[in-house]
Amino acid sequence: MSGWSTKDIPDQSGRTFVVTGANSGLGAETARALVDAGARVILACRNTVKADAVARELGERAEVAALDLADLASVRSFADGLPGVDVLINNAGVMAVPLGRTADGFEMQMGTNHLGHFALTALVLPKVADRVVTLSSGMHQLGRIDLDDLGWERRRYRAWQAYGDSKMANLIFGQVLAERLTAAGDSRKSLIAHPGYAATGLQGHTESIMDKVMVVGNLFAQSAADGALPTLFAATAPDAVNGTFYGPTKLFGMRGAPGESGFSGRARDERIRTGLWTASENLTGTSITL
């Protein structure tokens, strides 16, 4: 896959993709590349006004559906109305925001980035024909998931730690789902991707000194279009391997063409993996049965 780019995406005519958070940044660039390859793309977004503008630009094979991952009622409504699709791309997310709560009382980052996508995947997986791709981040390396306080109700809140926890949860979820699919003899795939250091549109909203740091850092970041390449590879390449974590392959995984990415050994902690899955089922009231 050396030098893999959007030119290497196979013809996607007749295939349908769901991309969460496709109204800007990585999601919009992912949707754009898929439409260019012939796919039909459902832009599943909270901000439907911005999503409508993207869909108009992309043309008749792009459509918008309302989805707020911070509200399980919205997730269920979206899932109920979704037709059969080929690929679900769990792309949407928030990064290092001040302490807040979802409609269901979850800490905003774990609730949006992981629990919302967990519930969405559980509800729509029977309608997914080919694969699920879940976005993590190199910042998963910060992850120290506290199973006794997933909601940051007893600890002093630390925004970047909470973000790292949510991205570790995304990685673990994608890996465990892959293992469960294989164990069930299911030919579908679960893959995980990260964009490296890309100008995604998430930067600058942390309400901390890091906003200014990241704005300067964006001068050296790769574009959102390049950051979307690992997602696109995971979502379309016939030889993408179930359970694999894909990301940029140059500059310590920060930029470059997509390839297999290393990850923190904490993602292999069986206590955390099992506990996170069980907690996710209990908190969202959903389960994945294969």
PDB file of N, CA and C in Angstrom, residues 1 131 133-138 171 189-196 227 229-235 237-249 253 257-263:
ATOM      1  N   MET A   1       0.819  -1.196   0.000  1.00  0.00           N
ATOM      2  CA  MET A   1       0.000   0.000   0.000  1.00  0.00           C
ATOM      3  C   MET A   1       0.862   1.259   0.000  1.00  0.00           C
ATOM      4  N   ARG A 131     -18.431  -3.743   6.192  1.00  0.00           N
ATOM      5  CA  ARG A 131     -17.474  -3.452   7.252  1.00  0.00           C
ATOM      6  C   ARG A 131     -17.856  -2.203   8.050  1.00  0.00           C
ATOM      7  N   VAL A 133     -15.780   0.930  10.117  1.00  0.00           N
ATOM      8  CA  VAL A 133     -14.503   1.597  10.363  1.00  0.00           C
ATOM      9  C   VAL A 133     -14.714   2.612  11.481  1.00  0.00           C
ATOM     10  N   THR A 134     -13.888   2.527  12.516  1.00  0.00           N
ATOM     11  CA  THR A 134     -14.013   3.424  13.664  1.00  0.00           C
ATOM     12  C   THR A 134     -12.750   4.273  13.781  1.00  0.00           C
ATOM     13  N   LEU A 135     -12.941   5.585  13.927  1.00  0.00           N
ATOM     14  CA  LEU A 135     -11.819   6.506  14.014  1.00  0.00           C
ATOM     15  C   LEU A 135     -11.300   6.608  15.444  1.00  0.00           C
ATOM     16  N   SER A 136     -10.015   6.377  15.602  1.00  0.00           N
ATOM     17  CA  SER A 136      -9.327   6.625  16.860  1.00  0.00           C
ATOM     18  C   SER A 136      -8.359   7.789  16.623  1.00  0.00           C
ATOM     19  N   SER A 137      -7.267   7.816  17.338  1.00  0.00           N
ATOM     20  CA  SER A 137      -6.302   8.913  17.235  1.00  0.00           C
ATOM     21  C   SER A 137      -4.988   8.451  17.835  1.00  0.00           C
ATOM     22  N   GLY A 138      -3.890   9.083  17.395  1.00  0.00           N
ATOM     23  CA  GLY A 138      -2.622   8.831  18.051  1.00  0.00           C
ATOM     24  C   GLY A 138      -2.669   9.211  19.516  1.00  0.00           C
ATOM     25  N   LEU A 171     -10.451   2.587  19.831  1.00  0.00           N
ATOM     26  CA  LEU A 171      -9.525   1.557  19.358  1.00  0.00           C
ATOM     27  C   LEU A 171      -9.919   0.183  19.891  1.00  0.00           C
ATOM     28  N   LYS A 189     -15.985  -7.077   8.374  1.00  0.00           N
ATOM     29  CA  LYS A 189     -14.769  -6.598   9.004  1.00  0.00           C
ATOM     30  C   LYS A 189     -15.045  -5.410   9.923  1.00  0.00           C
ATOM     31  N   SER A 190     -14.212  -5.290  10.947  1.00  0.00           N
ATOM     32  CA  SER A 190     -14.154  -4.096  11.777  1.00  0.00           C
ATOM     33  C   SER A 190     -12.718  -3.608  11.743  1.00  0.00           C
ATOM     34  N   LEU A 191     -12.529  -2.358  11.330  1.00  0.00           N
ATOM     35  CA  LEU A 191     -11.196  -1.795  11.220  1.00  0.00           C
ATOM     36  C   LEU A 191     -11.140  -0.462  11.951  1.00  0.00           C
ATOM     37  N   ILE A 192      -9.931  -0.037  12.281  1.00  0.00           N
ATOM     38  CA  ILE A 192      -9.742   1.197  13.013  1.00  0.00           C
ATOM     39  C   ILE A 192      -8.744   2.052  12.247  1.00  0.00           C
ATOM     40  N   ALA A 193      -8.929   3.367  12.284  1.00  0.00           N
ATOM     41  CA  ALA A 193      -8.026   4.270  11.574  1.00  0.00           C
ATOM     42  C   ALA A 193      -7.763   5.510  12.398  1.00  0.00           C
ATOM     43  N   HIS A 194      -6.655   6.165  12.093  1.00  0.00           N
ATOM     44  CA  HIS A 194      -6.396   7.486  12.681  1.00  0.00           C
ATOM     45  C   HIS A 194      -5.747   8.373  11.631  1.00  0.00           C
ATOM     46  N   PRO A 195      -5.923   9.706  11.732  1.00  0.00           N
ATOM     47  CA  PRO A 195      -5.493  10.610  10.671  1.00  0.00           C
ATOM     48  C   PRO A 195      -4.078  11.145  10.810  1.00  0.00           C
ATOM     49  N   GLY A 196      -3.352  10.732  11.878  1.00  0.00           N
ATOM     50  CA  GLY A 196      -2.082  11.380  12.137  1.00  0.00           C
ATOM     51  C   GLY A 196      -2.319  12.786  12.638  1.00  0.00           C
ATOM     52  N   GLY A 227      -5.354  13.433   5.776  1.00  0.00           N
ATOM     53  CA  GLY A 227      -5.684  12.755   7.019  1.00  0.00           C
ATOM     54  C   GLY A 227      -6.779  11.720   6.863  1.00  0.00           C
ATOM     55  N   LEU A 229      -7.029   9.632   4.389  1.00  0.00           N
ATOM     56  CA  LEU A 229      -6.578   8.468   3.614  1.00  0.00           C
ATOM     57  C   LEU A 229      -6.596   7.156   4.393  1.00  0.00           C
ATOM     58  N   PRO A 230      -6.138   7.111   5.671  1.00  0.00           N
ATOM     59  CA  PRO A 230      -6.235   5.837   6.397  1.00  0.00           C
ATOM     60  C   PRO A 230      -7.672   5.344   6.528  1.00  0.00           C
ATOM     61  N   THR A 231      -8.610   6.265   6.757  1.00  0.00           N
ATOM     62  CA  THR A 231     -10.024   5.883   6.820  1.00  0.00           C
ATOM     63  C   THR A 231     -10.488   5.319   5.499  1.00  0.00           C
ATOM     64  N   LEU A 232     -10.127   5.967   4.420  1.00  0.00           N
ATOM     65  CA  LEU A 232     -10.551   5.531   3.092  1.00  0.00           C
ATOM     66  C   LEU A 232      -9.947   4.179   2.741  1.00  0.00           C
ATOM     67  N   PHE A 233      -8.695   3.977   3.110  1.00  0.00           N
ATOM     68  CA  PHE A 233      -8.093   2.663   2.870  1.00  0.00           C
ATOM     69  C   PHE A 233      -8.848   1.586   3.641  1.00  0.00           C
ATOM     70  N   ALA A 234      -9.083   1.848   4.941  1.00  0.00           N
ATOM     71  CA  ALA A 234      -9.789   0.867   5.765  1.00  0.00           C
ATOM     72  C   ALA A 234     -11.195   0.586   5.242  1.00  0.00           C
ATOM     73  N   ALA A 235     -11.824   1.612   4.680  1.00  0.00           N
ATOM     74  CA  ALA A 235     -13.225   1.488   4.256  1.00  0.00           C
ATOM     75  C   ALA A 235     -13.395   0.872   2.878  1.00  0.00           C
ATOM     76  N   ALA A 237     -10.394  -0.651   0.711  1.00  0.00           N
ATOM     77  CA  ALA A 237      -9.379  -1.547   0.156  1.00  0.00           C
ATOM     78  C   ALA A 237      -9.782  -3.005   0.363  1.00  0.00           C
ATOM     79  N   PRO A 238      -9.795  -3.801  -0.682  1.00  0.00           N
ATOM     80  CA  PRO A 238     -10.157  -5.218  -0.526  1.00  0.00           C
ATOM     81  C   PRO A 238      -9.224  -5.969   0.412  1.00  0.00           C
ATOM     82  N   ASP A 239      -7.960  -5.531   0.481  1.00  0.00           N
ATOM     83  CA  ASP A 239      -6.992  -6.250   1.308  1.00  0.00           C
ATOM     84  C   ASP A 239      -6.807  -5.639   2.689  1.00  0.00           C
ATOM     85  N   ALA A 240      -7.672  -4.705   3.082  1.00  0.00           N
ATOM     86  CA  ALA A 240      -7.639  -4.203   4.457  1.00  0.00           C
ATOM     87  C   ALA A 240      -7.982  -5.351   5.405  1.00  0.00           C
ATOM     88  N   VAL A 241      -7.197  -5.512   6.447  1.00  0.00           N
ATOM     89  CA  VAL A 241      -7.280  -6.700   7.305  1.00  0.00           C
ATOM     90  C   VAL A 241      -8.151  -6.427   8.532  1.00  0.00           C
ATOM     91  N   ASN A 242      -9.078  -7.315   8.773  1.00  0.00           N
ATOM     92  CA  ASN A 242      -9.978  -7.208   9.923  1.00  0.00           C
ATOM     93  C   ASN A 242      -9.191  -6.983  11.209  1.00  0.00           C
ATOM     94  N   GLY A 243      -9.627  -6.003  12.006  1.00  0.00           N
ATOM     95  CA  GLY A 243      -9.015  -5.750  13.299  1.00  0.00           C
ATOM     96  C   GLY A 243      -7.770  -4.892  13.276  1.00  0.00           C
ATOM     97  N   THR A 244      -7.339  -4.445  12.089  1.00  0.00           N
ATOM     98  CA  THR A 244      -6.089  -3.706  11.968  1.00  0.00           C
ATOM     99  C   THR A 244      -6.309  -2.209  12.183  1.00  0.00           C
ATOM    100  N   PHE A 245      -5.311  -1.579  12.762  1.00  0.00           N
ATOM    101  CA  PHE A 245      -5.299  -0.143  13.037  1.00  0.00           C
ATOM    102  C   PHE A 245      -4.456   0.526  11.958  1.00  0.00           C
ATOM    103  N   TYR A 246      -5.080   1.368  11.134  1.00  0.00           N
ATOM    104  CA  TYR A 246      -4.380   2.014  10.032  1.00  0.00           C
ATOM    105  C   TYR A 246      -4.155   3.496  10.320  1.00  0.00           C
ATOM    106  N   GLY A 247      -3.002   4.002   9.898  1.00  0.00           N
ATOM    107  CA  GLY A 247      -2.681   5.411  10.062  1.00  0.00           C
ATOM    108  C   GLY A 247      -1.553   5.801   9.137  1.00  0.00           C
ATOM    109  N   PRO A 248      -1.144   7.060   9.154  1.00  0.00           N
ATOM    110  CA  PRO A 248      -0.020   7.502   8.331  1.00  0.00           C
ATOM    111  C   PRO A 248       1.267   6.767   8.717  1.00  0.00           C
ATOM    112  N   THR A 249       2.167   6.630   7.744  1.00  0.00           N
ATOM    113  CA  THR A 249       3.346   5.795   7.961  1.00  0.00           C
ATOM    114  C   THR A 249       4.649   6.580   8.056  1.00  0.00           C
ATOM    115  N   GLY A 253       4.165   8.387  12.417  1.00  0.00           N
ATOM    116  CA  GLY A 253       2.725   8.199  12.301  1.00  0.00           C
ATOM    117  C   GLY A 253       1.934   9.480  12.238  1.00  0.00           C
ATOM    118  N   ALA A 257       1.414   8.345   3.590  1.00  0.00           N
ATOM    119  CA  ALA A 257       0.459   7.367   3.068  1.00  0.00           C
ATOM    120  C   ALA A 257       0.044   6.381   4.157  1.00  0.00           C
ATOM    121  N   PRO A 258      -1.147   5.803   4.040  1.00  0.00           N
ATOM    122  CA  PRO A 258      -1.637   4.908   5.097  1.00  0.00           C
ATOM    123  C   PRO A 258      -0.953   3.553   5.117  1.00  0.00           C
ATOM    124  N   GLY A 259      -0.882   3.011   6.312  1.00  0.00           N
ATOM    125  CA  GLY A 259      -0.355   1.668   6.525  1.00  0.00           C
ATOM    126  C   GLY A 259      -0.719   1.218   7.921  1.00  0.00           C
ATOM    127  N   GLU A 260      -0.259   0.035   8.301  1.00  0.00           N
ATOM    128  CA  GLU A 260      -0.565  -0.480   9.631  1.00  0.00           C
ATOM    129  C   GLU A 260       0.106   0.385  10.690  1.00  0.00           C
ATOM    130  N   SER A 261      -0.625   0.688  11.747  1.00  0.00           N
ATOM    131  CA  SER A 261      -0.141   1.588  12.790  1.00  0.00           C
ATOM    132  C   SER A 261       0.078   0.828  14.094  1.00  0.00           C
ATOM    133  N   GLY A 262       1.115   1.230  14.814  1.00  0.00           N
ATOM    134  CA  GLY A 262       1.313   0.696  16.148  1.00  0.00           C
ATOM    135  C   GLY A 262       0.325   1.318  17.125  1.00  0.00           C
ATOM    136  N   PHE A 263       0.195   0.715  18.303  1.00  0.00           N
ATOM    137  CA  PHE A 263      -0.730   1.253  19.299  1.00  0.00           C
ATOM    138  C   PHE A 263      -0.279   0.861  20.695  1.00  0.00           C
TER     139      PHE A 263
END
